Coordinates of N, CA and C in Angstrom, one line a residue:
X1 N 43.7 8.9 -55.3 CA 42.4 9.3 -54.7 C 41.9 8.1 -53.9
X2 N 42.1 6.8 -54.2 CA 41.7 5.7 -53.5 C 42.7 5.6 -52.2
X3 N 43.9 5.9 -52.4 CA 44.8 5.9 -51.2 C 44.4 6.9 -50.2
X4 N 43.8 8.0 -50.7 CA 43.4 9.3 -49.8 C 42.2 8.6 -49.0
X5 N 41.2 8.0 -49.6 CA 40.0 7.5 -48.8 C 40.4 6.5 -47.8
X6 N 41.4 5.6 -48.1 CA 41.8 4.6 -47.3 C 42.6 5.2 -46.0
X7 N 43.2 6.3 -46.2 CA 44.0 7.0 -45.2 C 42.8 7.7 -44.2
X8 N 41.9 8.4 -44.9 CA 40.8 9.0 -44.0 C 40.1 7.9 -43.3
X9 N 39.9 6.8 -43.9 CA 39.2 5.8 -43.1 C 40.1 5.3 -41.9
X10 N 41.3 5.1 -42.2 CA 42.1 4.7 -41.1 C 42.2 5.5 -39.9
X11 N 42.3 6.9 -40.3 CA 42.2 7.9 -39.3 C 41.0 7.9 -38.5
X12 N 39.9 7.7 -39.2 CA 38.6 7.6 -38.5 C 38.6 6.5 -37.6
X13 N 39.1 5.3 -37.9 CA 39.2 4.1 -37.0 C 40.0 4.4 -35.8
X14 N 41.0 5.0 -36.1 CA 42.1 5.3 -35.0 C 41.4 6.3 -33.9
X15 N 40.6 7.3 -34.5 CA 39.8 8.2 -33.6 C 38.8 7.4 -32.8
X16 N 38.2 6.5 -33.5 CA 37.0 5.7 -32.8 C 37.6 4.6 -31.8
X17 N 39.0 4.3 -32.0 CA 39.3 3.1 -31.2 C 39.4 3.5 -29.7
X18 N 39.9 4.6 -29.2 CA 39.8 4.9 -27.8 C 38.4 4.7 -27.2
X19 N 37.3 5.2 -28.0 CA 36.0 5.2 -27.5 C 35.6 3.7 -27.4
X20 N 35.9 2.9 -28.4 CA 35.5 1.4 -28.3 C 36.1 0.7 -27.2
X21 N 37.4 1.2 -26.9 CA 38.2 0.5 -25.9 C 37.7 0.8 -24.5
X22 N 36.9 1.9 -24.3 CA 36.5 2.4 -23.0 C 35.5 1.5 -22.4
X23 N 36.0 0.2 -22.0 CA 35.1 -0.7 -21.3 C 36.2 -1.8 -20.9
X24 N 35.7 -2.5 -19.8 CA 36.6 -3.5 -19.3 C 35.7 -4.6 -18.8
X25 N 36.2 -5.9 -18.9 CA 35.4 -6.9 -18.5 C 35.6 -7.2 -17.0
X26 N 34.4 -7.5 -16.4 CA 34.5 -7.7 -14.9 C 33.6 -9.0 -14.6
X27 N 33.7 -9.3 -13.2 CA 33.0 -10.5 -12.8 C 32.3 -10.1 -11.5
X28 N 31.0 -10.5 -11.3 CA 30.4 -10.4 -10.1 C 30.7 -11.3 -9.1
X29 N 31.0 -10.7 -7.9 CA 31.5 -11.8 -6.7 C 30.3 -12.3 -5.9
X30 N 29.2 -11.8 -6.2 CA 28.1 -12.2 -5.5 C 26.7 -12.1 -6.3
X31 N 25.7 -12.6 -5.8 CA 24.4 -12.4 -6.3 C 23.9 -11.0 -6.0
X32 N 24.1 -10.1 -7.1 CA 24.0 -8.7 -6.7 C 22.9 -8.1 -7.6
X33 N 22.1 -7.2 -7.0 CA 21.0 -6.3 -7.9 C 21.9 -5.4 -8.8
X34 N 21.4 -5.3 -10.0 CA 21.8 -4.3 -10.9 C 20.7 -3.2 -10.9
X35 N 21.0 -2.1 -10.5 CA 20.1 -1.0 -10.3 C 19.9 0.1 -11.3
X36 N 18.8 0.8 -11.2 CA 18.6 1.9 -12.1 C 19.5 3.2 -11.9
X37 N 20.2 3.1 -10.8 CA 21.1 4.2 -10.6 C 22.1 3.9 -9.5
X38 N 23.1 4.7 -9.3 CA 24.3 4.4 -8.4 C 23.9 4.5 -6.9
X39 N 22.9 3.8 -6.5 CA 22.6 3.8 -5.1 C 21.7 2.5 -4.8
X40 N 21.8 2.0 -3.6 CA 20.9 0.9 -3.3 C 19.5 1.3 -3.2
X41 N 19.1 2.6 -3.3 CA 17.8 3.1 -3.0 C 17.1 3.3 -4.5
X42 N 17.9 3.1 -5.6 CA 17.4 3.1 -6.9 C 16.6 1.8 -7.2
X43 N 15.6 1.6 -8.0 CA 14.9 0.3 -8.3 C 15.9 -0.7 -8.9
X44 N 15.7 -1.9 -8.5 CA 16.5 -3.0 -9.0 C 15.9 -3.4 -10.3
X45 N 16.8 -3.6 -11.4 CA 16.4 -3.9 -12.7 C 16.7 -5.4 -13.1
X46 N 17.6 -6.0 -12.4 CA 18.0 -7.4 -12.7 C 18.8 -7.9 -11.6
X47 N 19.0 -9.3 -11.4 CA 19.9 -9.8 -10.4 C 21.1 -10.5 -11.2
X48 N 22.3 -10.0 -11.0 CA 23.6 -10.6 -11.6 C 23.9 -11.8 -10.7
X49 N 24.0 -13.0 -11.2 CA 24.4 -14.2 -10.4 C 26.0 -14.1 -10.1
X50 N 26.4 -14.6 -9.0 CA 27.8 -14.7 -8.8 C 28.5 -15.3 -9.7
X51 N 29.7 -14.7 -10.1 CA 30.6 -15.3 -11.1 C 30.3 -14.9 -12.4
X52 N 29.2 -14.2 -12.7 CA 28.9 -13.8 -14.2 C 29.6 -12.8 -14.5
X53 N 29.9 -12.7 -16.0 CA 30.7 -11.7 -16.5 C 29.9 -10.6 -17.0
X54 N 30.4 -9.4 -16.8 CA 29.7 -8.1 -17.1 C 30.7 -7.2 -17.8
X55 N 30.3 -6.2 -18.6 CA 31.0 -5.2 -19.3 C 31.0 -4.0 -18.5
X56 N 32.0 -3.5 -17.9 CA 32.0 -2.3 -17.2 C 32.2 -1.0 -18.2
X57 N 31.1 -0.3 -18.3 CA 31.0 0.7 -19.4 C 31.5 2.1 -18.6
X58 N 31.7 2.3 -17.5 CA 32.1 3.5 -16.8 C 31.8 3.4 -15.2
X59 N 32.6 4.3 -14.6 CA 32.4 4.4 -13.1 C 32.3 5.8 -12.7
X60 N 31.7 6.2 -11.5 CA 31.7 7.5 -11.0 C 33.0 7.7 -10.3
X61 N 33.4 9.0 -10.3 CA 34.7 9.3 -9.6 C 34.5 9.6 -8.2
X62 N 33.3 9.9 -7.6 CA 33.2 10.4 -6.3 C 32.5 9.2 -5.4
X63 N 32.0 8.2 -6.0 CA 31.4 7.0 -5.3 C 31.8 5.9 -6.1
X64 N 31.9 4.7 -5.5 CA 32.4 3.4 -6.1 C 31.4 2.7 -6.8
X65 N 30.6 3.3 -7.7 CA 29.5 2.7 -8.5 C 29.8 2.7 -10.0
X66 N 29.5 1.5 -10.7 CA 29.9 1.4 -12.0 C 28.7 1.1 -12.9
X67 N 28.6 1.6 -14.1 CA 27.6 1.4 -15.1 C 28.1 0.1 -15.8
X68 N 27.3 -0.9 -15.7 CA 27.7 -2.2 -16.4 C 26.5 -2.7 -17.4
X69 N 27.0 -3.7 -18.3 CA 26.1 -4.3 -19.1 C 26.1 -5.7 -18.8
X70 N 24.8 -6.3 -18.7 CA 24.7 -7.7 -18.5 C 23.6 -8.4 -19.2
X71 N 24.0 -9.3 -20.2 CA 23.1 -9.8 -21.1 C 22.2 -8.8 -21.9
X72 N 22.9 -7.7 -22.4 CA 22.2 -6.8 -23.1 C 21.3 -5.7 -22.3
X73 N 21.3 -5.9 -20.9 CA 20.6 -4.8 -20.2 C 21.7 -4.0 -19.5
X74 N 21.2 -2.8 -19.1 CA 22.1 -1.9 -18.5 C 21.7 -1.4 -17.2
X75 N 22.7 -1.2 -16.3 CA 22.4 -0.9 -14.9 C 23.6 -0.6 -14.1
X76 N 23.4 -0.3 -12.8 CA 24.6 0.1 -11.8 C 24.8 -0.9 -10.8
X77 N 26.1 -1.2 -10.6 CA 26.4 -2.0 -9.5 C 27.6 -1.5 -8.8
X78 N 27.6 -1.6 -7.3 CA 28.6 -1.2 -6.5 C 30.0 -2.0 -6.8
X79 N 31.1 -1.1 -6.9 CA 32.3 -1.7 -7.2 C 32.9 -2.7 -6.2
X80 N 32.2 -2.7 -5.1 CA 32.7 -3.8 -4.1 C 32.2 -5.2 -4.4
X81 N 31.3 -5.3 -5.5 CA 30.8 -6.4 -5.8 C 31.3 -6.9 -7.2
X82 N 32.3 -6.1 -7.8 CA 32.7 -6.4 -9.0 C 34.3 -6.5 -9.2
X83 N 34.7 -7.4 -9.7 CA 36.3 -7.6 -10.0 C 36.6 -7.6 -11.5
X84 N 37.8 -7.2 -11.6 CA 38.4 -7.2 -13.0 C 39.9 -7.9 -12.9
X85 N 40.2 -8.2 -14.0 CA 41.6 -8.8 -14.1 C 42.5 -7.8 -14.4
X86 N 43.6 -7.6 -13.5 CA 44.6 -6.6 -13.6 C 45.9 -7.3 -13.3
X87 N 46.8 -7.3 -14.2 CA 48.2 -7.9 -14.0 C 48.1 -9.4 -13.5
X88 N 47.3 -10.1 -14.2 CA 47.1 -11.5 -13.9 C 46.5 -11.8 -12.6
X89 N 45.8 -10.9 -12.0 CA 45.0 -11.2 -10.8 C 43.8 -10.3 -10.8
X90 N 42.9 -10.9 -10.0 CA 41.5 -10.1 -9.9 C 41.7 -9.2 -8.8
X91 N 41.0 -8.0 -9.1 CA 41.1 -6.9 -8.2 C 39.6 -6.4 -8.1
X92 N 39.3 -5.8 -7.0 CA 37.8 -5.1 -6.9 C 38.0 -3.8 -7.6
X93 N 37.0 -3.4 -8.3 CA 37.1 -2.3 -9.2 C 37.1 -1.0 -8.3
X94 N 38.1 -0.2 -8.4 CA 38.1 0.9 -7.5 C 38.8 2.2 -8.4
X95 N 38.7 3.3 -7.9 CA 39.2 4.5 -8.6 C 40.6 4.3 -9.0
X96 N 41.5 3.7 -8.3 CA 42.8 3.5 -8.6 C 43.1 2.5 -9.8
X97 N 42.1 1.8 -10.1 CA 42.3 0.9 -11.3 C 41.5 1.4 -12.5
X98 N 40.8 2.5 -12.5 CA 40.0 3.0 -13.7 C 40.8 3.1 -14.8
X99 N 42.0 4.0 -14.7 CA 42.7 4.2 -15.8 C 43.5 3.0 -16.3
X100 N 44.2 2.2 -15.4 CA 44.9 1.0 -16.0 C 44.0 0.1 -16.7
X101 N 42.7 0.0 -16.3 CA 41.8 -1.0 -16.8 C 41.1 -0.3 -18.0
X102 N 41.3 0.9 -18.4 CA 40.5 1.5 -19.4 C 39.1 1.9 -19.2
X103 N 38.8 2.0 -17.9 CA 37.4 2.4 -17.5 C 37.2 3.8 -17.4
X104 N 36.4 4.6 -18.2 CA 36.2 5.9 -18.1 C 35.5 6.4 -16.8
X105 N 35.8 7.5 -16.4 CA 34.9 8.2 -15.4 C 33.8 8.9 -15.9
X106 N 32.6 8.6 -15.5 CA 31.5 9.1 -16.1 C 30.5 9.9 -15.2
X107 N 29.5 10.5 -15.6 CA 28.5 11.1 -14.8 C 27.1 10.3 -14.9
X108 N 26.3 10.5 -14.0 CA 24.9 9.9 -14.1 C 23.9 10.9 -14.1
X109 N 22.9 10.7 -15.0 CA 21.8 11.6 -15.2 C 20.5 10.8 -15.3
X110 N 19.6 10.7 -14.4 CA 18.4 10.1 -14.5 C 17.7 10.3 -15.9
X111 N 17.5 11.5 -16.3 CA 16.8 11.7 -17.5 C 17.5 11.0 -18.7
X112 N 18.7 11.3 -18.9 CA 19.3 10.6 -20.1 C 19.6 9.1 -20.0
X113 N 19.9 8.7 -18.8 CA 20.1 7.2 -18.7 C 18.8 6.4 -18.8
X114 N 17.8 7.0 -18.1 CA 16.5 6.3 -18.1 C 15.8 6.4 -19.4
X115 N 15.9 7.6 -20.1 CA 15.3 7.6 -21.5 C 15.9 6.6 -22.5
X116 N 17.1 6.3 -22.2 CA 17.8 5.4 -23.1 C 17.6 3.9 -22.8
X117 N 17.4 3.5 -21.5 CA 17.3 2.3 -21.2 C 16.0 1.6 -20.4
X118 N 15.2 2.7 -19.8 CA 14.1 2.2 -19.0 C 12.7 2.9 -19.4
X119 N 12.5 3.1 -20.6 CA 11.3 3.6 -21.1 C 10.1 2.6 -20.8
X120 N 10.5 1.4 -20.8 CA 9.3 0.4 -20.7 C 9.3 0.0 -19.2
X121 N 9.9 0.6 -18.2 CA 9.8 0.1 -16.8 C 8.8 1.0 -16.3
X122 N 8.1 0.4 -15.2 CA 7.1 1.1 -14.4 C 7.6 2.3 -13.7
X123 N 8.8 2.2 -13.1 CA 9.2 3.4 -12.4 C 9.6 4.6 -13.3
X124 N 9.6 4.4 -14.6 CA 10.1 5.5 -15.6 C 9.0 6.6 -15.5
X125 N 7.8 6.4 -15.2 CA 6.8 7.5 -15.0 C 7.1 8.4 -13.7
X126 N 7.9 7.8 -12.9 CA 8.3 8.7 -11.7 C 9.7 9.3 -11.9
X127 N 10.1 9.5 -13.2 CA 11.4 9.9 -13.3 C 11.8 11.3 -12.9
X128 N 10.7 12.2 -12.9 CA 10.8 13.6 -12.5 C 11.1 13.7 -11.0
X129 N 10.5 12.9 -10.2 CA 10.9 12.8 -8.8 C 12.2 12.1 -8.6
X130 N 12.5 11.0 -9.3 CA 13.7 10.3 -9.1 C 14.9 11.3 -9.6
X131 N 14.7 12.2 -10.5 CA 15.8 12.9 -11.1 C 16.3 13.9 -10.0
X132 N 15.5 14.1 -9.0 CA 16.1 14.9 -7.8 C 16.9 14.1 -6.8
X133 N 16.9 12.8 -7.0 CA 17.8 11.9 -6.1 C 16.8 11.0 -5.4
X134 N 17.4 9.9 -5.1 CA 16.6 8.9 -4.3 C 16.2 9.3 -3.0
X135 N 17.0 10.1 -2.3 CA 16.6 10.8 -1.0 C 15.3 11.5 -1.1
X136 N 15.4 12.4 -2.2 CA 14.2 13.2 -2.4 C 13.0 12.4 -2.7
X137 N 13.3 11.4 -3.5 CA 12.0 10.6 -3.9 C 11.4 9.8 -2.7
X138 N 12.2 9.3 -1.9 CA 11.7 8.5 -0.6 C 11.1 9.5 0.3
X139 N 11.7 10.7 0.5 CA 11.1 11.6 1.3 C 9.8 12.2 0.8
X140 N 9.6 12.4 -0.4 CA 8.4 12.7 -1.1 C 7.5 11.6 -0.9
X141 N 7.9 10.3 -1.1 CA 6.9 9.2 -0.9 C 6.4 9.1 0.5
X142 N 7.3 9.3 1.5 CA 7.0 9.1 3.0 C 6.1 10.3 3.2
X143 N 6.1 11.5 2.7 CA 5.2 12.5 2.9 C 3.9 12.3 2.4
X144 N 3.8 11.5 1.2 CA 2.6 11.2 0.6 C 2.0 10.1 1.5
X145 N 2.8 9.2 1.9 CA 2.2 8.1 2.9 C 1.7 8.7 4.1
X146 N 2.3 9.7 4.7 CA 1.7 10.4 5.9 C 0.5 11.0 5.6
X147 N 0.5 11.8 4.5 CA -0.8 12.4 4.1 C -1.9 11.4 3.9
X148 N -1.6 10.3 3.2 CA -2.6 9.2 3.0 C -3.1 8.7 4.4
X149 N -2.1 8.4 5.2 CA -2.5 7.9 6.6 C -3.4 8.8 7.4
X150 N -3.0 10.0 7.2 CA -3.8 11.2 8.0 C -5.3 11.2 7.3
X151 N -5.3 11.1 6.0 CA -6.6 11.0 5.4 C -7.4 9.8 5.8
X152 N -6.7 8.7 6.0 CA -7.4 7.5 6.3 C -7.9 7.6 7.8
X153 N -7.1 8.2 8.6 CA -7.5 8.4 10.1 C -8.7 9.2 10.2
X154 N -8.7 10.3 9.4 CA -9.9 11.2 9.3 C -11.1 10.5 8.9
X155 N -10.8 9.8 7.8 CA -12.0 9.0 7.3 C -12.6 8.0 8.3
X156 N -11.6 7.3 8.9 CA -12.0 6.3 9.9 C -12.7 7.0 11.1
X157 N -12.2 8.2 11.5 CA -12.9 8.8 12.6 C -14.3 9.3 12.1
X158 N -14.5 9.8 10.9 CA -15.8 10.2 10.5 C -16.7 8.9 10.4
X159 N -16.2 7.7 9.9 CA -16.9 6.6 10.0 C -17.3 6.2 11.4
X160 N -16.5 6.3 12.3 CA -16.8 6.0 13.7 C -17.9 6.8 14.3
X161 N -17.8 8.1 13.9 CA -18.9 9.1 14.5 C -20.1 8.7 13.8
X162 N -20.2 8.5 12.5 CA -21.3 8.0 11.9 C -22.0 6.9 12.5
X163 N -21.1 5.9 12.7 CA -21.6 4.6 13.4 C -22.1 4.9 14.8
X164 N -21.4 5.8 15.4 CA -22.0 6.1 17.0 C -23.2 6.8 16.8
X165 N -23.4 7.8 15.8 CA -24.7 8.5 15.7 C -25.8 7.4 15.3
X166 N -25.4 6.5 14.4 CA -26.5 5.5 14.0 C -26.8 4.5 15.1
X167 N -25.8 4.1 15.9 CA -26.2 3.3 17.0 C -27.0 4.0 18.1
X168 N -26.7 5.3 18.1 CA -27.6 6.2 19.1 C -28.9 6.2 18.6
X169 N -29.1 6.4 17.4 CA -30.5 6.4 16.8 C -31.0 5.0 16.9
X170 N -30.3 4.0 16.7 CA -30.9 2.7 16.9 C -31.3 2.4 18.3
X171 N -30.5 2.7 19.2 CA -31.0 2.7 20.6 C -32.2 3.4 20.9
X172 N -32.3 4.6 20.5 CA -33.5 5.4 20.7 C -34.7 4.7 20.1
X173 N -34.6 4.2 19.0 CA -35.7 3.7 18.2 C -36.0 2.4 19.1
X174 N -34.9 1.5 19.6 CA -35.3 0.4 20.3 C -36.0 0.6 21.5
X175 N -35.5 1.8 22.2 CA -36.2 2.3 23.5 C -37.6 2.6 23.1
X176 N -37.9 3.2 22.1 CA -39.3 3.7 21.9 C -40.1 2.3 21.6
X177 N -39.5 1.4 20.9 CA -40.2 0.3 20.4 C -40.5 -0.5 21.7
X178 N -39.5 -0.6 22.6 CA -39.8 -1.3 23.9 C -40.9 -0.7 24.7
X179 N -40.9 0.6 24.8 CA -41.9 1.3 25.5 C -43.4 1.0 25.0
X180 N -43.2 1.2 23.5 CA -44.6 0.9 22.9 C -45.1 -0.5 23.0
X181 N -44.1 -1.5 23.0 CA -44.5 -2.9 23.2 C -45.0 -3.0 24.8
X182 N -44.3 -2.4 25.7 CA -44.7 -2.6 27.1 C -46.2 -1.8 27.2
X183 N -46.4 -0.8 26.6 CA -47.7 -0.2 26.8 C -48.8 -1.1 26.1
X184 N -48.4 -1.7 24.9 CA -49.5 -2.7 24.3 C -49.7 -3.9 25.3
X185 N -48.6 -4.4 25.7 CA -48.7 -5.6 26.6 C -49.6 -5.1 27.9
X186 N -49.2 -4.0 28.5 CA -49.9 -3.6 29.5 C -51.6 -3.3 29.2
X187 N -51.7 -2.7 28.1 CA -53.1 -2.6 27.7 C -53.9 -4.0 27.5
X188 N -53.2 -4.9 26.9 CA -53.6 -6.1 26.7 C -54.0 -6.9 28.1
X189 N -53.1 -6.8 29.0 CA -53.2 -7.4 30.3 C -54.5 -6.7 30.8
X190 N -54.6 -5.5 30.9 CA -55.7 -4.7 31.4 C -57.0 -5.2 30.8
X191 N -57.1 -5.3 29.5 CA -58.3 -5.7 28.8 C -58.6 -7.1 29.2
X192 N -57.5 -8.0 29.2 CA -57.8 -9.4 29.6 C -58.3 -9.6 31.1
X193 N -57.8 -8.7 32.0 CA -58.4 -8.7 33.3 C -59.7 -8.3 33.4
X194 N -60.1 -7.2 32.6 CA -61.5 -6.8 32.5 C -62.4 -7.8 32.0
X195 N -62.0 -8.5 30.9 CA -62.8 -9.6 30.3 C -63.0 -10.7 31.3
X196 N -61.9 -11.0 32.0 CA -62.1 -12.1 33.1 C -62.9 -11.7 34.1
X197 N -62.9 -10.5 34.7 CA -63.9 -10.0 35.7 C -65.3 -10.0 35.1
X198 N -65.4 -9.6 33.9 CA -66.8 -9.6 33.3 C -67.4 -11.0 33.3
X199 N -66.5 -12.0 32.8 CA -67.0 -13.4 32.8 C -67.2 -13.9 34.2
X200 N -66.4 -13.6 35.2 CA -66.7 -14.1 36.5 C -68.0 -13.4 37.0
X201 N -68.3 -12.3 36.6 CA -69.5 -11.7 37.1 C -70.7 -12.4 36.4
X202 N -70.6 -12.8 35.2 CA -71.6 -13.5 34.6 C -71.8 -14.9 35.1
X203 N -70.7 -15.6 35.5 CA -70.8 -16.9 36.0 C -71.1 -17.0 37.4
X204 N -71.1 -16.0 38.2 CA -71.5 -16.1 39.7 C -72.9 -16.5 39.8
X205 N -73.1 -17.5 40.8 CA -74.5 -18.0 41.1 C -75.3 -16.9 41.7
X206 N -76.4 -16.8 41.3 CA -77.4 -15.8 41.9 C -77.6 -16.1 43.4
X207 N -77.8 -15.0 44.3 CA -78.0 -15.2 45.6 C -79.6 -15.8 45.8
X208 N -79.6 -16.7 46.7 CA -80.8 -17.4 46.9 C -81.9 -16.4 47.2
X209 N -81.4 -15.3 47.8 CA -82.5 -14.3 48.1 C -83.2 -13.6 47.0
X210 N -82.4 -13.8 45.9 CA -83.0 -13.2 44.7 C -84.2 -14.0 44.1
X211 N -84.3 -15.3 44.6 CA -85.5 -16.1 44.0 C -86.7 -15.7 44.7
X212 N -87.8 -15.8 44.1 CA -89.2 -15.8 44.7 C -89.4 -17.1 45.4
X213 N -89.4 -17.0 46.7 CA -89.7 -18.3 47.5 C -91.2 -18.5 47.5
X214 N -91.5 -19.8 47.4 CA -92.9 -20.1 47.6 C -93.2 -20.3 49.1
X215 N -94.3 -20.1 49.5 CA -94.6 -20.2 50.9 C -94.4 -21.7 51.3
X216 N -93.8 -21.9 52.4 CA -93.7 -23.2 52.9 C -92.4 -24.0 52.3
X217 N -91.6 -23.3 51.4 CA -90.3 -23.8 50.8 C -89.3 -23.7 51.9
X218 N -88.6 -24.9 52.4 CA -87.8 -24.7 53.4 C -86.5 -23.9 53.0
X219 N -86.1 -24.0 51.7 CA -85.0 -23.3 51.3 C -85.0 -21.7 51.4
X220 N -86.2 -21.3 51.6 CA -86.4 -19.8 51.7 C -86.2 -19.3 53.0
X221 N -86.2 -20.3 54.0 CA -86.2 -19.9 55.4 C -84.8 -19.5 55.6
X222 N -84.5 -18.4 56.1 CA -83.2 -17.7 56.4 C -83.2 -17.5 58.0

């Protein structure tokens, strides 16, 4: 019975061995962004310094992008920035080397991949739009930006119209105030002129003819 368990365990390990072996060691050839998906339009999650070692977990068959592990983080890097050791020489990772290097061909799904690795990232909340592809996400964002810009232009135009109306009201009020001030100043001048005329009338010397002359007074002789 003990030998039977040992054989079963050995068979299990043999079955798991291909899965464990489905990875290859690679090296970054430049300071390259590790991204949340197989495109330069997906968010960058880390920067892999040139010459750093990465574990290649799988690559796409239709485009030269690979899922890599770097210091416990996961993300996607273009194969043109990753080399692997093949027959004692470094080669850029490409479809012709997937099988010899033991790199599986995989598929990418935003929902599955992001649920597994990016739940704590800010962009995770937009996964529904990202799941339709980066082109859709950016097109949707551009549409939202255009709508926001249009709303801002409408708001600015409304503010300008309100400012213009307020300026017009202010000008009318200033015009009325100026007219009222002119009227007051004109009334003050007229009152001042009348008062000066009244004072001049009071200060005018009486005509000598208004005095009662005494007979024989030379000043009464006209």
